[in-house]
Amino acid sequence: MEYIKIFFGSILGFLYNIVGNYGVSIILLTFLIKLALSPLDLKQRKSAARMQQIQPVLNQLQKKYANDKEKLNAEIMKVYREYKISPTSGCLPMLLQFPIIIALYWVIRQPITYMMGIDNINDQALLIINFNDWARANTDKLVGTLPELFSQGSGVTGNNYAQYEIQIAQVIHNNADVLKDFIGETAKANGLGAIGSSFEMTTVDFSFLGLNLAETPSIGKLWSFITGGNVKISEVALCIIPLCSGLSSWFSSKLTQVKNTQKVDKNVILPESEKVPEQANPMQSMTIIMPIISAWFTFTFPAALGLYWVVSNVYQIIQISVVNKLVVPKIENEFKGEFIDVKENRKKRKKH
């Protein structure tokens, strides 16, 4: 996992150095990730389209072998083989999303380590010492939960450094004098290898369209604003990202929802007694559940990760729309020929 975090951190840092905007860098990184996964996603969409075409056949089998689960499973696998469908082909793109999300979470939470290049434990220890000295004399310039931490007489330690790293990165960007004793001749005299007079650290500006992507959207602050509480507009505006995440996830789910097609073409028509009610489709409940999970997810983590989620959903919506318009009709035409071939093969086997 560490190698994945270093990889994504390097790419995000590279993009930031080019465009100079953190939000745009997140968007570009999202597109690169989605493009890399596009071949697998396309395979998944094709498999889903073919599954939809054989749904009436599966419905017939479920009706016929309702009291014999073992026979039903055997017949379903037989249908999959006949129509060259892999029921697990859609799992890989979904599984790959988990390590990507986890890696991006830590890249976003630890920008000093993965974007700014201070990943050596000794250099981090010296950074903590210098930052604590500066912070105790400048508590009015701290952000997030750092003022509370230092007001308690505590400070940043090796144990909580990762927790506060994104806030420390904001302070470093806003105050050029934070690390004056850390980078330069003083650091070089202390014998630090990576940090010396020749070291150039790129600080990160987390602002994007007036939003601070380092902060986490808060339902509490949104509710306080609605009820007339004293909340900054920028903190309320940050809640746009979770709302966009939920809406884009809902629209994406609607597009990907595979309905139990009662009639695929003139070759496959089910009698009324064998039709499966559309509301029995579990995908319909996912259309409601997934947007809620998506919104909750982006209310829990820094807004930068929420931005990745929103852009990822938008990319998926575009991709699904293109597949539905250009690929699915082709698959349906191919399936008609395959359906006839399968029927003829079954007749031949019965004769023998």
Coordinates of N, CA and C in Angstrom, one line a residue, residues 164-348:
Y164 N -2.4 15.6 12.1 CA -2.5 17.1 11.9 C -1.7 17.5 10.7
E165 N -1.2 16.6 9.9 CA -0.3 17.0 8.8 C -0.9 17.9 7.8
I166 N -2.2 17.7 7.5 CA -2.8 18.5 6.5 C -3.0 19.9 7.0
Q167 N -3.2 20.0 8.3 CA -3.4 21.4 8.9 C -2.0 22.1 9.0
I168 N -1.0 21.3 9.3 CA 0.3 21.9 9.3 C 0.7 22.4 8.0
A169 N 0.4 21.6 6.9 CA 0.7 22.0 5.5 C 0.0 23.4 5.2
Q170 N -1.2 23.6 5.7 CA -1.9 24.8 5.5 C -1.2 26.0 6.1
V171 N -0.7 25.8 7.4 CA 0.0 26.8 8.1 C 1.3 27.2 7.4
I172 N 2.0 26.1 6.9 CA 3.3 26.4 6.2 C 3.0 27.2 5.0
H173 N 1.9 26.9 4.2 CA 1.7 27.7 3.0 C 1.3 29.1 3.4
N174 N 0.6 29.3 4.4 CA 0.1 30.7 4.8 C 1.2 31.5 5.5
N175 N 2.2 30.9 6.0 CA 3.2 31.6 6.8 C 4.6 31.2 6.3
A176 N 5.3 32.0 5.6 CA 6.6 31.7 5.0 C 7.7 31.5 6.1
D177 N 7.5 32.1 7.3 CA 8.5 32.0 8.3 C 8.4 30.8 9.2
V178 N 7.5 29.9 8.9 CA 7.3 28.7 9.8 C 8.5 27.9 9.9
L179 N 9.1 27.6 8.7 CA 10.2 26.7 8.7 C 11.5 27.4 8.3
K180 N 11.7 28.6 8.8 CA 12.9 29.3 8.4 C 14.2 28.7 9.1
D181 N 14.0 28.0 10.2 CA 15.1 27.3 10.8 C 15.2 25.8 10.4
F182 N 14.3 25.4 9.6 CA 14.2 24.0 9.2 C 14.8 23.9 7.8
I183 N 14.6 24.8 6.9 CA 15.2 24.7 5.6 C 16.2 25.8 5.4
G184 N 17.3 25.5 4.9 CA 18.4 26.5 4.7 C 19.7 26.1 5.4
E185 N 20.5 27.1 5.7 CA 21.8 26.8 6.2 C 21.8 26.2 7.6
T186 N 20.7 26.6 8.4 CA 20.6 26.0 9.8 C 20.4 24.5 9.7
A187 N 19.5 24.1 8.8 CA 19.2 22.7 8.6 C 20.5 21.9 8.1
K188 N 21.1 22.6 7.2 CA 22.4 22.0 6.6 C 23.4 21.8 7.7
A189 N 23.5 22.7 8.6 CA 24.5 22.6 9.7 C 24.1 21.5 10.7
N190 N 22.8 21.2 10.7 CA 22.4 20.1 11.6 C 22.6 18.7 11.0
G191 N 23.2 18.7 9.8 CA 23.6 17.4 9.2 C 22.4 16.7 8.5
L192 N 21.4 17.4 8.2 CA 20.2 16.7 7.5 C 20.6 16.5 6.0
G193 N 20.4 15.3 5.6 CA 20.7 14.9 4.2 C 19.8 15.5 3.2
A194 N 18.5 15.3 3.3 CA 17.5 15.7 2.3 C 17.2 17.2 2.5
I195 N 17.2 17.7 3.7 CA 16.8 19.1 3.9 C 18.1 19.9 4.2
G196 N 18.4 20.8 3.2 CA 19.5 21.7 3.4 C 19.3 22.9 2.6
S197 N 20.4 23.6 2.3 CA 20.3 24.9 1.6 C 19.8 24.8 0.2
S198 N 20.0 23.6 -0.4 CA 19.6 23.4 -1.8 C 18.1 22.8 -1.9
F199 N 17.5 22.5 -0.8 CA 16.2 21.9 -0.8 C 15.1 22.9 -1.1
E200 N 14.3 22.6 -2.1 CA 13.2 23.5 -2.4 C 11.9 22.8 -2.2
M201 N 11.1 23.3 -1.2 CA 9.9 22.6 -0.8 C 8.7 23.4 -1.4
T202 N 7.9 22.7 -2.1 CA 6.7 23.3 -2.7 C 5.5 23.2 -1.7
T203 N 5.1 24.4 -1.2 CA 4.0 24.4 -0.3 C 2.7 24.2 -1.1
V204 N 1.6 23.8 -0.5 CA 0.4 23.5 -1.1 C -0.7 24.4 -0.7
D205 N -1.3 25.1 -1.7 CA -2.5 25.9 -1.5 C -3.7 25.1 -1.8
F206 N -4.5 24.8 -0.8 CA -5.7 23.9 -0.9 C -6.9 24.5 -1.3
S207 N -6.9 25.8 -1.7 CA -8.1 26.5 -2.1 C -8.5 26.2 -3.5
F208 N -9.8 26.1 -3.8 CA -10.3 25.8 -5.1 C -11.7 26.3 -5.2
L209 N -11.9 27.3 -6.1 CA -13.1 28.0 -6.3 C -13.7 28.5 -5.0
G210 N -12.8 29.1 -4.1 CA -13.3 29.6 -2.9 C -13.5 28.6 -1.8
L211 N -13.2 27.3 -2.0 CA -13.4 26.3 -1.0 C -12.0 25.8 -0.6
N212 N -11.9 25.5 0.7 CA -10.7 24.9 1.3 C -10.8 23.4 1.2
L213 N -10.1 22.8 0.3 CA -10.3 21.3 0.1 C -9.6 20.5 1.2
A214 N -8.9 21.2 2.1 CA -8.2 20.5 3.2 C -9.2 20.3 4.4
E215 N -10.3 21.0 4.4 CA -11.3 20.9 5.4 C -12.3 19.8 5.1
T216 N -12.9 19.4 6.2 CA -14.0 18.3 6.1 C -15.3 19.0 6.2
P217 N -16.2 18.7 5.2 CA -17.6 19.3 5.3 C -18.3 18.8 6.5
S218 N -19.1 19.7 7.1 CA -19.7 19.4 8.4 C -21.2 19.5 8.3
I219 N -21.9 18.4 8.6 CA -23.4 18.5 8.6 C -23.9 19.4 9.7
G220 N -23.1 19.4 10.8 CA -23.5 20.2 12.0 C -23.5 21.7 11.6
K221 N -22.4 22.1 10.9 CA -22.3 23.5 10.5 C -23.4 23.9 9.4
L222 N -23.7 22.9 8.6 CA -24.8 23.2 7.6 C -26.1 23.4 8.3
W223 N -26.4 22.5 9.3 CA -27.6 22.6 10.0 C -27.7 23.9 10.8
S224 N -26.5 24.3 11.4 CA -26.4 25.5 12.2 C -26.7 26.7 11.3
F225 N -26.2 26.7 10.0 CA -26.5 27.8 9.1 C -28.0 27.8 8.7
I226 N -28.6 26.7 8.5 CA -30.0 26.6 8.2 C -30.9 27.2 9.3
T227 N -30.5 26.9 10.6 CA -31.2 27.3 11.7 C -30.8 28.7 12.2
G228 N -30.0 29.4 11.4 CA -29.7 30.8 11.7 C -28.4 31.0 12.6
G229 N -27.6 30.0 12.7 CA -26.4 30.0 13.5 C -25.3 30.9 12.8
N230 N -24.3 31.2 13.6 CA -23.2 32.0 13.0 C -22.1 31.1 12.4
V231 N -22.2 30.9 11.1 CA -21.3 30.0 10.4 C -20.7 30.7 9.2
K232 N -19.5 30.5 8.9 CA -18.8 31.1 7.7 C -19.5 30.5 6.5
I233 N -19.7 31.4 5.5 CA -20.2 31.0 4.2 C -19.3 29.9 3.5
S234 N -18.0 30.1 3.7 CA -17.1 29.2 3.0 C -17.3 27.8 3.6
E235 N -17.6 27.7 4.9 CA -17.8 26.4 5.6 C -19.1 25.7 5.1
V236 N -20.1 26.5 4.9 CA -21.4 26.0 4.4 C -21.2 25.6 2.9
A237 N -20.5 26.4 2.1 CA -20.3 26.2 0.7 C -19.6 24.8 0.5
L238 N -18.8 24.5 1.5 CA -18.0 23.2 1.4 C -19.0 22.0 1.3
C239 N -20.2 22.2 1.8 CA -21.2 21.1 1.8 C -21.7 20.8 0.4
I240 N -21.4 21.7 -0.5 CA -21.8 21.5 -1.9 C -21.2 20.2 -2.5
I241 N -20.0 19.9 -2.0 CA -19.3 18.7 -2.5 C -20.0 17.4 -2.1
P242 N -20.4 17.2 -0.9 CA -21.2 16.0 -0.5 C -22.5 16.0 -1.3
L243 N -23.2 17.1 -1.4 CA -24.5 17.1 -2.1 C -24.3 16.7 -3.6
C244 N -23.3 17.3 -4.2 CA -23.0 16.9 -5.6 C -22.6 15.4 -5.7
S245 N -21.9 14.9 -4.7 CA -21.5 13.5 -4.6 C -22.8 12.6 -4.6
G246 N -23.7 13.0 -3.7 CA -24.9 12.2 -3.6 C -25.8 12.2 -4.9
L247 N -25.9 13.4 -5.5 CA -26.7 13.6 -6.7 C -26.0 12.8 -7.9
S248 N -24.7 13.0 -8.1 CA -24.0 12.3 -9.2 C -24.0 10.8 -9.0
S249 N -24.0 10.4 -7.7 CA -24.0 8.9 -7.5 C -25.4 8.4 -7.8
W250 N -26.5 9.2 -7.5 CA -27.8 8.7 -7.8 C -28.0 8.6 -9.3
F251 N -27.6 9.7 -10.0 CA -27.7 9.6 -11.5 C -27.0 8.5 -12.1
S252 N -25.7 8.3 -11.6 CA -24.9 7.2 -12.1 C -25.6 5.8 -11.8
S253 N -26.2 5.7 -10.6 CA -26.9 4.4 -10.3 C -28.1 4.2 -11.2
K254 N -28.8 5.3 -11.5 CA -30.0 5.2 -12.4 C -29.5 4.7 -13.8
L255 N -28.4 5.1 -14.2 CA -27.9 4.7 -15.6 C -27.4 3.3 -15.6
T256 N -26.8 2.9 -14.4 CA -26.3 1.5 -14.4 C -27.3 0.5 -13.9
Q257 N -28.4 1.0 -13.5 CA -29.5 0.0 -13.0 C -29.9 -0.9 -14.1
V258 N -29.7 -2.2 -13.9 CA -30.1 -3.2 -14.9 C -31.5 -3.7 -14.5
K259 N -32.5 -3.4 -15.3 CA -33.8 -3.8 -15.0 C -34.1 -5.2 -15.5
N260 N -35.0 -5.9 -14.9 CA -35.4 -7.2 -15.4 C -36.3 -7.0 -16.6
T261 N -35.6 -7.1 -17.8 CA -36.3 -6.8 -19.0 C -37.3 -8.0 -19.3
Q262 N -38.5 -7.6 -19.5 CA -39.5 -8.6 -19.7 C -39.5 -9.1 -21.1
K263 N -39.0 -8.3 -22.1 CA -38.9 -8.7 -23.4 C -37.7 -8.2 -24.1
V264 N -36.8 -9.0 -24.5 CA -35.5 -8.6 -25.1 C -35.7 -8.4 -26.6
D265 N -36.3 -9.4 -27.3 CA -36.6 -9.3 -28.7 C -37.7 -10.4 -29.0
K266 N -38.0 -10.5 -30.3 CA -39.1 -11.4 -30.6 C -38.8 -12.8 -30.3
N267 N -37.5 -13.2 -30.1 CA -37.2 -14.6 -29.9 C -37.4 -15.0 -28.4
V268 N -37.4 -14.0 -27.5 CA -37.5 -14.3 -26.1 C -38.7 -13.5 -25.5
I269 N -39.9 -14.1 -25.4 CA -41.0 -13.5 -24.8 C -41.6 -14.4 -23.7
L270 N -41.7 -13.8 -22.5 CA -42.2 -14.6 -21.4 C -43.7 -14.5 -21.3
P271 N -44.3 -15.6 -20.9 CA -45.8 -15.5 -20.6 C -45.9 -14.7 -19.3
E272 N -47.1 -14.2 -19.1 CA -47.4 -13.4 -18.0 C -47.1 -14.1 -16.7
S273 N -47.3 -15.4 -16.6 CA -47.1 -16.2 -15.4 C -45.7 -16.4 -15.0
E274 N -44.7 -16.1 -16.0 CA -43.3 -16.3 -15.7 C -42.6 -15.0 -15.6
K275 N -43.3 -13.9 -15.7 CA -42.6 -12.6 -15.6 C -42.3 -12.3 -14.1
V276 N -41.1 -11.7 -13.9 CA -40.7 -11.3 -12.6 C -41.0 -9.8 -12.4
P277 N -41.7 -9.5 -11.3 CA -42.1 -8.1 -11.1 C -40.8 -7.2 -11.0
E278 N -40.9 -6.0 -11.6 CA -39.7 -5.2 -11.7 C -39.3 -4.8 -10.3
Q279 N -40.2 -4.6 -9.4 CA -39.8 -4.2 -8.0 C -38.9 -5.2 -7.3
A280 N -38.9 -6.4 -7.8 CA -38.1 -7.5 -7.2 C -36.6 -7.3 -7.5
N281 N -36.3 -6.3 -8.4 CA -34.9 -6.1 -8.7 C -34.2 -5.4 -7.6
P282 N -33.2 -6.0 -6.9 CA -32.5 -5.4 -5.8 C -31.7 -4.2 -6.2
M283 N -31.4 -4.0 -7.5 CA -30.7 -2.8 -8.0 C -31.4 -1.5 -7.7
Q284 N -32.8 -1.6 -7.6 CA -33.6 -0.4 -7.3 C -33.3 0.1 -6.0
S285 N -33.1 -0.7 -5.0 CA -32.8 -0.3 -3.6 C -31.4 0.3 -3.6
M286 N -30.5 -0.2 -4.4 CA -29.1 0.4 -4.5 C -29.1 1.8 -5.0
T287 N -30.1 2.1 -5.9 CA -30.2 3.5 -6.4 C -30.5 4.5 -5.3
I288 N -31.1 4.0 -4.2 CA -31.3 4.9 -3.0 C -30.1 4.8 -2.0
I289 N -29.6 3.6 -1.8 CA -28.6 3.4 -0.8 C -27.3 4.0 -1.2
M290 N -26.8 3.8 -2.4 CA -25.5 4.3 -2.8 C -25.4 5.8 -2.8
P291 N -26.3 6.6 -3.2 CA -26.2 8.1 -3.0 C -26.1 8.5 -1.6
I292 N -26.8 7.8 -0.7 CA -26.7 8.2 0.7 C -25.3 7.8 1.3
I293 N -24.8 6.7 0.9 CA -23.5 6.3 1.3 C -22.4 7.2 0.7
S294 N -22.6 7.6 -0.5 CA -21.7 8.5 -1.2 C -21.6 9.9 -0.5
A295 N -22.8 10.4 -0.1 CA -22.9 11.7 0.6 C -22.3 11.6 2.0
W296 N -22.6 10.5 2.7 CA -22.0 10.3 4.0 C -20.5 10.2 3.9
F297 N -20.0 9.5 2.9 CA -18.6 9.3 2.7 C -17.9 10.7 2.6
T298 N -18.4 11.6 1.8 CA -17.8 12.8 1.5 C -18.0 13.8 2.7
F299 N -18.9 13.5 3.6 CA -19.1 14.4 4.8 C -18.1 13.9 5.9
T300 N -17.4 12.8 5.7 CA -16.5 12.2 6.7 C -15.1 12.6 6.5
F301 N -14.7 12.8 5.2 CA -13.3 12.9 4.9 C -13.0 14.3 4.3
P302 N -11.7 14.7 4.2 CA -11.4 16.0 3.6 C -12.1 16.2 2.2
A303 N -12.5 17.5 1.9 CA -13.2 17.8 0.7 C -12.5 17.4 -0.5
A304 N -11.2 17.3 -0.5 CA -10.4 17.0 -1.7 C -10.7 15.5 -2.1
L305 N -10.9 14.7 -1.1 CA -11.3 13.3 -1.5 C -12.8 13.3 -2.0
G306 N -13.6 14.1 -1.5 CA -15.0 14.3 -2.0 C -15.0 14.8 -3.4
L307 N -14.1 15.7 -3.7 CA -14.0 16.2 -5.1 C -13.6 15.0 -6.1
Y308 N -12.6 14.2 -5.6 CA -12.3 13.0 -6.4 C -13.5 12.2 -6.7
W309 N -14.3 12.0 -5.6 CA -15.5 11.1 -5.7 C -16.5 11.7 -6.7
V310 N -16.7 13.0 -6.7 CA -17.7 13.7 -7.6 C -17.2 13.6 -9.0
V311 N -16.0 13.9 -9.3 CA -15.4 13.9 -10.6 C -15.4 12.4 -11.1
S312 N -15.2 11.5 -10.3 CA -15.2 10.1 -10.7 C -16.6 9.7 -11.1
N313 N -17.6 10.2 -10.4 CA -19.0 9.9 -10.7 C -19.4 10.5 -12.0
V314 N -19.0 11.8 -12.2 CA -19.3 12.5 -13.5 C -18.6 11.7 -14.7
Y315 N -17.4 11.3 -14.5 CA -16.7 10.5 -15.6 C -17.5 9.3 -15.8
Q316 N -18.0 8.6 -14.8 CA -18.7 7.4 -15.0 C -20.0 7.6 -15.7
I317 N -20.7 8.7 -15.4 CA -21.9 9.0 -16.1 C -21.7 9.2 -17.6
I318 N -20.6 9.9 -17.9 CA -20.3 10.1 -19.3 C -20.0 8.8 -20.0
Q319 N -19.2 8.0 -19.3 CA -18.8 6.7 -19.8 C -20.0 5.8 -20.1
I320 N -20.9 5.7 -19.1 CA -22.1 4.9 -19.2 C -22.9 5.3 -20.4
S321 N -23.1 6.7 -20.5 CA -23.9 7.2 -21.6 C -23.4 6.8 -22.9
V322 N -22.1 6.9 -23.1 CA -21.4 6.6 -24.3 C -21.6 5.1 -24.6
V323 N -21.4 4.2 -23.6 CA -21.5 2.8 -23.7 C -23.0 2.4 -24.1
N324 N -23.9 3.0 -23.4 CA -25.3 2.7 -23.7 C -25.7 3.1 -25.1
K325 N -25.1 4.2 -25.6 CA -25.5 4.7 -27.0 C -24.7 3.9 -28.1
L326 N -23.5 3.6 -27.9 CA -22.7 3.0 -28.9 C -22.4 1.5 -28.8
V327 N -22.2 1.0 -27.6 CA -21.8 -0.4 -27.4 C -23.0 -1.3 -27.2
V328 N -24.0 -0.9 -26.3 CA -25.1 -1.8 -26.0 C -25.9 -2.2 -27.2
P329 N -26.2 -1.3 -28.2 CA -27.0 -1.7 -29.4 C -26.3 -2.7 -30.2
K330 N -24.9 -2.6 -30.2 CA -24.1 -3.6 -30.9 C -24.2 -5.0 -30.3
I331 N -24.1 -5.0 -28.9 CA -24.2 -6.2 -28.2 C -25.6 -6.9 -28.3
E332 N -26.6 -6.0 -28.4 CA -28.0 -6.6 -28.6 C -28.1 -7.3 -29.9
N333 N -27.6 -6.7 -31.0 CA -27.6 -7.3 -32.3 C -26.8 -8.6 -32.3
E334 N -25.6 -8.6 -31.7 CA -24.8 -9.8 -31.6 C -25.6 -10.9 -30.8
F335 N -26.3 -10.5 -29.8 CA -27.0 -11.5 -28.9 C -28.1 -12.2 -29.7
K336 N -28.8 -11.5 -30.6 CA -29.8 -12.1 -31.4 C -29.3 -13.3 -32.2
G337 N -28.1 -13.1 -32.8 CA -27.5 -14.2 -33.5 C -27.1 -15.3 -32.6
E338 N -26.5 -15.0 -31.5 CA -26.1 -16.0 -30.5 C -27.3 -16.8 -30.0
F339 N -28.4 -16.1 -29.7 CA -29.6 -16.7 -29.2 C -30.1 -17.8 -30.2
I340 N -30.1 -17.5 -31.4 CA -30.5 -18.4 -32.4 C -29.6 -19.6 -32.5
D341 N -28.3 -19.3 -32.5 CA -27.3 -20.4 -32.5 C -27.4 -21.3 -31.3
V342 N -27.7 -20.8 -30.1 CA -27.8 -21.6 -28.9 C -29.0 -22.5 -29.1
K343 N -30.1 -22.0 -29.6 CA -31.3 -22.8 -29.7 C -31.1 -23.9 -30.7
E344 N -30.4 -23.6 -31.8 CA -30.1 -24.7 -32.8 C -29.2 -25.7 -32.2
N345 N -28.2 -25.3 -31.4 CA -27.3 -26.3 -30.8 C -28.1 -27.2 -29.8
R346 N -29.0 -26.6 -29.1 CA -29.8 -27.4 -28.2 C -30.6 -28.4 -28.9
K347 N -31.2 -28.0 -30.0 CA -32.0 -29.0 -30.8 C -31.2 -30.1 -31.3
K348 N -30.0 -29.8 -31.8 CA -29.1 -30.8 -32.3 C -28.7 -31.8 -31.2

